[in-house]
Amino acid sequence: MKSTNTNTKLILLHPYIQKQGSSNRLWLLAFISILTLAFLVTLIYTRESTFITAATSSVIPSSNNAPVSGFGSAPLPATVINTLLHYASKSNDTFHMPHSDLKPISDVLRKCSSPCNFLIFGLTPETLLWKALNHNGRTVFIDENRYYAAYYEELHPNIDAYDVQYTTKRSEMKELIASAKEQVANECKPVQNLLFSDCKLGLNDLPNHVYEVDWDVILVDGPRGDWPDAPGRMSAIFTVGVLARSKKGGNPKTHVFLHDFSGEVEKVCGSEFLCNENLLEANGNLGHYVLERMDENSVQYCKNHSSSGSGAASSA
């Protein structure tokens, strides 16, 4: 018998191959599990953060709408005002205002309807005090020194200060007053927008919005005027008189405070352009006028030029 030789091949699978396939599947499963777990953790964290933010927002107002001050929109308490005045007046600096000058201005600011528009000519040792006392109101400072105004704004970013170029000289006061009175029906009208005026005493290079704001309180404590070539306060006083009489809205009355009231320029220009009939009270250093809005066709600053002393036709 012839036997047939059959080539039979035996294939053996090495256990390593099976283990390798199982290992890959396990790694894939582990990777998917880790991704799933990370997704769940992220989802839970996001939902909790959203819930906390929403809960906090319902208790604490948004910073875009809420006042920065701890007092909110309420006026400063009387104790805070009195404390500020006390320490401001106790300075040894001879250029600081005494309490007798600070108090009348502070009292008017307290009674001013909120927000109060407060314009100050001169950056002085009281600058930060005025800003604080006019809490929640608009406070703007005008100074003749552009470098000092820029420095002060950099030092105190919350201070709104602008510089102005004065073209007057104290020694020219009489001529400037005479020129304004001659042009009272034209360029130097008591009611006008000084932005478009060529009156020699009028300031027409202030920021545009200064002429548009209805100022409630104005303090003239600058510029300097201690020597003949100094700018003096003639232009500031005249400009204040026009701004007060030219108000378009708001309170028809404007409280004007003239510091260093015993000075010649302050006395003469105060009498000419703020008018004695509007003088509410005065001490050695401070004159307090109350001016009312006037008709745009008015051609005289004072109704009664013969009035003198400290009487007033207007009440606070």
Coordinates of C-alpha atoms in Angstrom, one line a residue:
M1 CA 0.0 0.0 0.0
K2 CA 1.3 3.3 -1.0
S3 CA 0.8 5.7 1.8
T4 CA -0.1 9.3 1.1
N5 CA 2.0 11.9 2.9
T6 CA -0.3 14.8 3.9
N7 CA 1.4 18.0 4.9
T8 CA -0.6 19.1 7.9
K9 CA 0.4 22.5 9.3
L10 CA -0.3 23.2 12.9
I11 CA -0.7 26.9 13.8
L12 CA -0.2 27.8 17.4
L13 CA -1.3 31.2 18.7
H14 CA 1.1 32.5 21.1
P15 CA -0.5 33.8 24.3
Y16 CA 1.3 37.2 23.9
I17 CA -0.8 38.1 20.9
Q18 CA -4.1 37.5 22.8
K19 CA -2.8 39.5 25.7
Q20 CA -1.7 42.4 23.5
G21 CA -5.2 42.7 22.0
S22 CA -6.9 42.6 25.4
S23 CA -4.4 45.2 26.7
N24 CA -5.2 47.7 23.9
R25 CA -8.9 47.4 24.5
L26 CA -8.3 48.0 28.2
W27 CA -6.3 51.1 27.5
L28 CA -8.9 52.4 25.2
L29 CA -11.6 51.8 27.8
A30 CA -9.5 53.5 30.5
F31 CA -9.0 56.5 28.2
I32 CA -12.7 56.9 27.5
S33 CA -13.5 56.5 31.2
I34 CA -11.0 59.3 32.1
L35 CA -12.5 61.6 29.4
T36 CA -16.0 60.9 30.7
L37 CA -15.0 61.6 34.3
A38 CA -13.2 64.9 33.3
F39 CA -16.3 66.0 31.4
L40 CA -18.6 65.3 34.3
V41 CA -16.3 67.1 36.7
T42 CA -16.1 70.1 34.4
L43 CA -19.9 70.2 34.0
I44 CA -20.5 70.0 37.7
Y45 CA -18.0 72.8 38.4
T46 CA -19.4 75.0 35.7
R47 CA -22.9 74.6 37.0
E48 CA -21.8 75.3 40.6
S49 CA -19.9 78.4 39.5
T50 CA -22.8 79.7 37.6
F51 CA -25.1 79.2 40.5
I52 CA -22.7 81.0 42.9
T53 CA -22.3 83.9 40.5
A54 CA -26.1 84.3 40.0
A55 CA -26.7 84.1 43.8
T56 CA -23.9 86.7 44.5
S57 CA -25.3 89.0 41.8
S58 CA -28.7 89.0 43.3
V59 CA -27.2 90.2 46.6
I60 CA -24.4 92.5 45.4
P61 CA -25.3 95.0 42.6
S62 CA -23.2 95.0 39.5
S63 CA -20.1 97.2 39.7
N64 CA -21.2 98.9 36.5
N65 CA -24.3 100.2 38.1
A66 CA -23.4 100.5 41.8
P67 CA -21.6 103.6 43.2
V68 CA -18.0 103.0 44.2
S69 CA -18.4 104.9 47.5
G70 CA -19.4 103.0 50.6
F71 CA -22.1 105.7 51.1
G72 CA -23.8 104.8 47.8
S73 CA -25.9 107.5 46.4
A74 CA -26.8 109.0 49.8
P75 CA -25.3 112.4 50.9
L76 CA -22.4 112.5 53.2
P77 CA -23.4 112.2 56.9
A78 CA -23.1 115.5 58.9
T79 CA -20.4 113.9 61.1
V80 CA -18.2 113.1 58.1
I81 CA -18.6 116.7 56.8
N82 CA -17.8 118.2 60.1
T83 CA -14.8 116.0 60.5
L84 CA -13.5 117.0 57.0
L85 CA -14.0 120.7 57.8
H86 CA -12.3 120.4 61.1
Y87 CA -9.1 118.8 59.9
A88 CA -9.0 120.9 56.7
S89 CA -9.1 124.1 58.8
K90 CA -6.5 122.9 61.3
S91 CA -3.7 122.9 58.8
N92 CA -0.7 125.1 59.6
D93 CA -0.5 126.1 55.9
T94 CA -1.1 129.8 55.7
F95 CA -2.8 129.3 52.3
H96 CA -5.5 127.1 53.7
M97 CA -9.0 128.6 54.2
P98 CA -10.1 129.0 57.8
H99 CA -13.2 127.3 59.1
S100 CA -15.2 130.5 58.8
D101 CA -14.6 130.4 55.0
L102 CA -15.1 126.7 54.5
K103 CA -18.4 126.4 56.5
P104 CA -20.6 128.6 54.3
I105 CA -19.5 126.8 51.1
S106 CA -20.0 123.4 52.8
D107 CA -23.5 124.4 54.0
V108 CA -24.6 125.4 50.5
L109 CA -23.2 122.1 49.0
R110 CA -25.2 120.2 51.6
K111 CA -28.4 121.9 50.6
C112 CA -27.8 121.5 46.9
S113 CA -30.1 119.1 45.1
S114 CA -28.2 116.0 44.0
P115 CA -26.3 115.9 41.8
C116 CA -24.7 119.3 42.5
N117 CA -22.7 121.0 39.8
F118 CA -19.7 122.7 41.4
L119 CA -17.2 124.8 39.4
I120 CA -14.0 126.1 41.1
F121 CA -11.5 128.5 39.7
G122 CA -8.1 127.6 41.2
L123 CA -6.4 124.4 42.3
T124 CA -5.8 125.1 46.0
P125 CA -5.1 123.2 49.2
E126 CA -8.8 122.7 49.5
T127 CA -9.2 120.9 46.1
L128 CA -9.6 117.4 47.5
L129 CA -11.9 118.7 50.2
W130 CA -14.3 120.3 47.6
K131 CA -14.3 117.0 45.7
A132 CA -15.2 115.1 48.8
L133 CA -17.9 117.5 50.1
N134 CA -19.6 117.5 46.7
H135 CA -20.2 113.7 47.1
N136 CA -22.0 112.2 44.0
G137 CA -21.9 115.6 42.2
R138 CA -20.0 117.0 39.3
T139 CA -16.9 119.0 40.4
V140 CA -14.7 120.8 37.9
F141 CA -11.5 122.8 38.5
I142 CA -10.0 125.5 36.3
D143 CA -6.4 126.6 36.8
E144 CA -4.1 128.9 34.9
N145 CA -1.1 126.6 35.2
R146 CA -1.4 123.8 32.6
Y147 CA 1.5 121.8 34.1
Y148 CA 0.1 121.9 37.6
A149 CA -3.3 120.9 36.3
A150 CA -1.9 117.9 34.4
Y151 CA 0.3 117.0 37.5
Y152 CA -2.7 117.2 39.8
E153 CA -4.8 115.0 37.6
E154 CA -2.0 112.4 37.4
L155 CA -1.6 112.5 41.1
H156 CA -5.4 112.3 41.7
P157 CA -7.1 110.7 38.7
N158 CA -10.6 111.3 40.2
I159 CA -10.0 115.1 39.9
D160 CA -11.4 116.8 36.8
A161 CA -9.1 119.7 36.1
Y162 CA -8.6 121.9 33.1
D163 CA -6.2 124.7 32.3
V164 CA -7.1 128.1 30.8
Q165 CA -4.9 130.8 29.3
Y166 CA -5.6 134.2 30.8
T167 CA -4.8 137.2 28.6
T168 CA -5.5 139.9 31.2
K169 CA -3.2 141.8 33.6
R170 CA -4.2 143.1 37.0
S171 CA -2.8 146.5 36.1
E172 CA -5.4 146.8 33.2
M173 CA -8.4 146.2 35.4
K174 CA -10.0 149.7 34.9
E175 CA -9.6 149.6 31.2
L176 CA -11.0 146.1 30.9
I177 CA -14.1 146.9 33.0
A178 CA -14.7 150.0 30.9
S179 CA -14.4 148.0 27.7
A180 CA -16.9 145.4 29.0
K181 CA -19.4 148.1 30.0
E182 CA -19.1 149.7 26.5
Q183 CA -19.8 146.3 24.9
V184 CA -22.6 145.2 27.2
A185 CA -25.1 145.1 24.4
N186 CA -22.7 143.1 22.1
E187 CA -19.7 141.0 22.8
C188 CA -19.9 141.4 26.6
K189 CA -23.6 140.7 27.2
P190 CA -24.5 139.4 30.6
V191 CA -26.4 136.5 29.0
Q192 CA -24.6 134.6 26.2
N193 CA -22.5 131.6 25.3
L194 CA -19.0 132.8 25.9
L195 CA -17.6 130.1 23.7
F196 CA -18.5 132.3 20.7
S197 CA -17.7 135.7 22.4
D198 CA -14.8 138.1 21.7
C199 CA -15.3 140.0 25.0
K200 CA -11.8 140.9 26.4
L201 CA -12.9 139.8 29.9
G202 CA -14.7 136.7 28.9
L203 CA -13.0 133.3 28.9
N204 CA -13.9 131.5 25.6
D205 CA -11.3 128.7 25.6
L206 CA -12.7 126.5 28.4
P207 CA -13.8 123.0 27.5
N208 CA -17.1 123.2 25.6
H209 CA -19.1 121.3 28.3
V210 CA -18.3 124.0 30.9
Y211 CA -20.5 126.4 29.0
E212 CA -23.3 123.9 28.7
V213 CA -23.6 122.8 32.4
D214 CA -26.0 124.6 34.7
W215 CA -23.7 125.3 37.6
D216 CA -25.3 125.3 41.0
V217 CA -22.3 126.5 43.0
I218 CA -19.2 128.4 41.7
L219 CA -16.1 129.3 43.8
V220 CA -13.6 131.9 42.5
D221 CA -10.3 131.2 44.3
G222 CA -8.0 131.8 41.4
P223 CA -6.1 132.8 39.4
R224 CA -3.3 134.5 41.2
G225 CA -3.2 138.3 41.3
D226 CA -0.5 139.6 43.6
W227 CA 1.5 141.7 41.2
P228 CA 0.7 144.1 38.3
D229 CA 1.4 141.6 35.5
A230 CA -0.5 138.8 37.2
P231 CA -3.7 137.8 35.4
G232 CA -5.9 138.8 38.3
R233 CA -9.5 137.5 38.8
M234 CA -11.3 140.0 36.5
S235 CA -12.0 137.4 33.8
A236 CA -12.9 134.7 36.2
I237 CA -15.5 137.0 38.0
F238 CA -16.9 138.3 34.7
T239 CA -17.2 134.8 33.3
V240 CA -18.9 133.5 36.4
G241 CA -21.4 136.3 36.2
V242 CA -22.3 135.3 32.6
L243 CA -22.5 131.6 33.3
A244 CA -24.8 132.1 36.3
R245 CA -27.2 134.5 34.3
S246 CA -27.1 132.3 31.2
K247 CA -28.4 129.0 32.7
K248 CA -30.8 127.1 30.5
G249 CA -32.3 124.8 33.1
G250 CA -31.9 123.5 36.7
N251 CA -32.2 125.8 39.6
P252 CA -32.5 129.4 38.4
K253 CA -30.3 130.5 41.2
T254 CA -26.5 130.1 41.4
H255 CA -24.4 130.5 44.5
V256 CA -21.2 132.3 43.8
F257 CA -18.4 132.5 46.4
L258 CA -15.6 135.0 45.9
H259 CA -12.6 134.2 48.0
D260 CA -10.0 136.9 49.2
F261 CA -13.0 139.2 49.2
S262 CA -11.0 142.1 50.7
G263 CA -8.8 142.4 47.7
E264 CA -9.3 145.3 45.3
V265 CA -10.0 143.3 42.2
E266 CA -12.5 141.1 44.0
K267 CA -14.3 144.1 45.5
V268 CA -14.4 146.1 42.3
C269 CA -15.2 143.3 39.9
G270 CA -17.6 141.7 42.3
S271 CA -19.5 145.0 42.5
E272 CA -19.5 145.5 38.7
F273 CA -20.4 141.9 37.5
L274 CA -21.9 140.0 40.5
C275 CA -23.6 143.1 41.9
N276 CA -24.0 144.2 45.5
E277 CA -27.7 143.7 45.3
N278 CA -26.9 139.9 45.0
L279 CA -24.5 139.9 47.9
L280 CA -26.0 137.6 50.5
E281 CA -23.3 137.8 53.1
A282 CA -19.6 138.7 53.4
N283 CA -16.8 138.4 55.9
G284 CA -13.2 139.6 55.5
N285 CA -12.2 136.7 53.2
L286 CA -15.4 135.4 51.6
G287 CA -18.2 137.1 49.6
H288 CA -21.3 135.0 49.0
Y289 CA -23.5 136.1 46.1
V290 CA -26.7 134.5 44.8
L291 CA -27.3 135.3 41.1
E292 CA -30.5 134.5 39.2
R293 CA -31.1 133.4 35.6
M294 CA -31.8 136.5 33.4
D295 CA -33.6 137.0 30.1
E296 CA -31.3 136.6 27.0
N297 CA -32.1 140.2 25.9
S298 CA -30.7 141.7 29.1
V299 CA -28.1 144.5 28.6
Q300 CA -27.1 145.3 32.2
Y301 CA -25.4 143.3 34.9
C302 CA -26.9 144.9 37.9
K303 CA -30.5 146.1 38.4
N304 CA -29.5 148.6 41.1
H305 CA -26.0 149.9 40.7
S306 CA -26.3 152.2 43.7
S307 CA -26.8 149.3 46.2
S308 CA -24.0 148.6 48.5
G309 CA -23.1 146.7 51.7
S310 CA -24.1 143.1 52.4
G311 CA -27.8 143.2 51.6
A312 CA -29.3 140.9 49.0
A313 CA -32.4 140.7 46.9
S314 CA -32.1 136.9 46.7
S315 CA -32.3 134.3 49.4
A316 CA -30.4 131.1 49.6

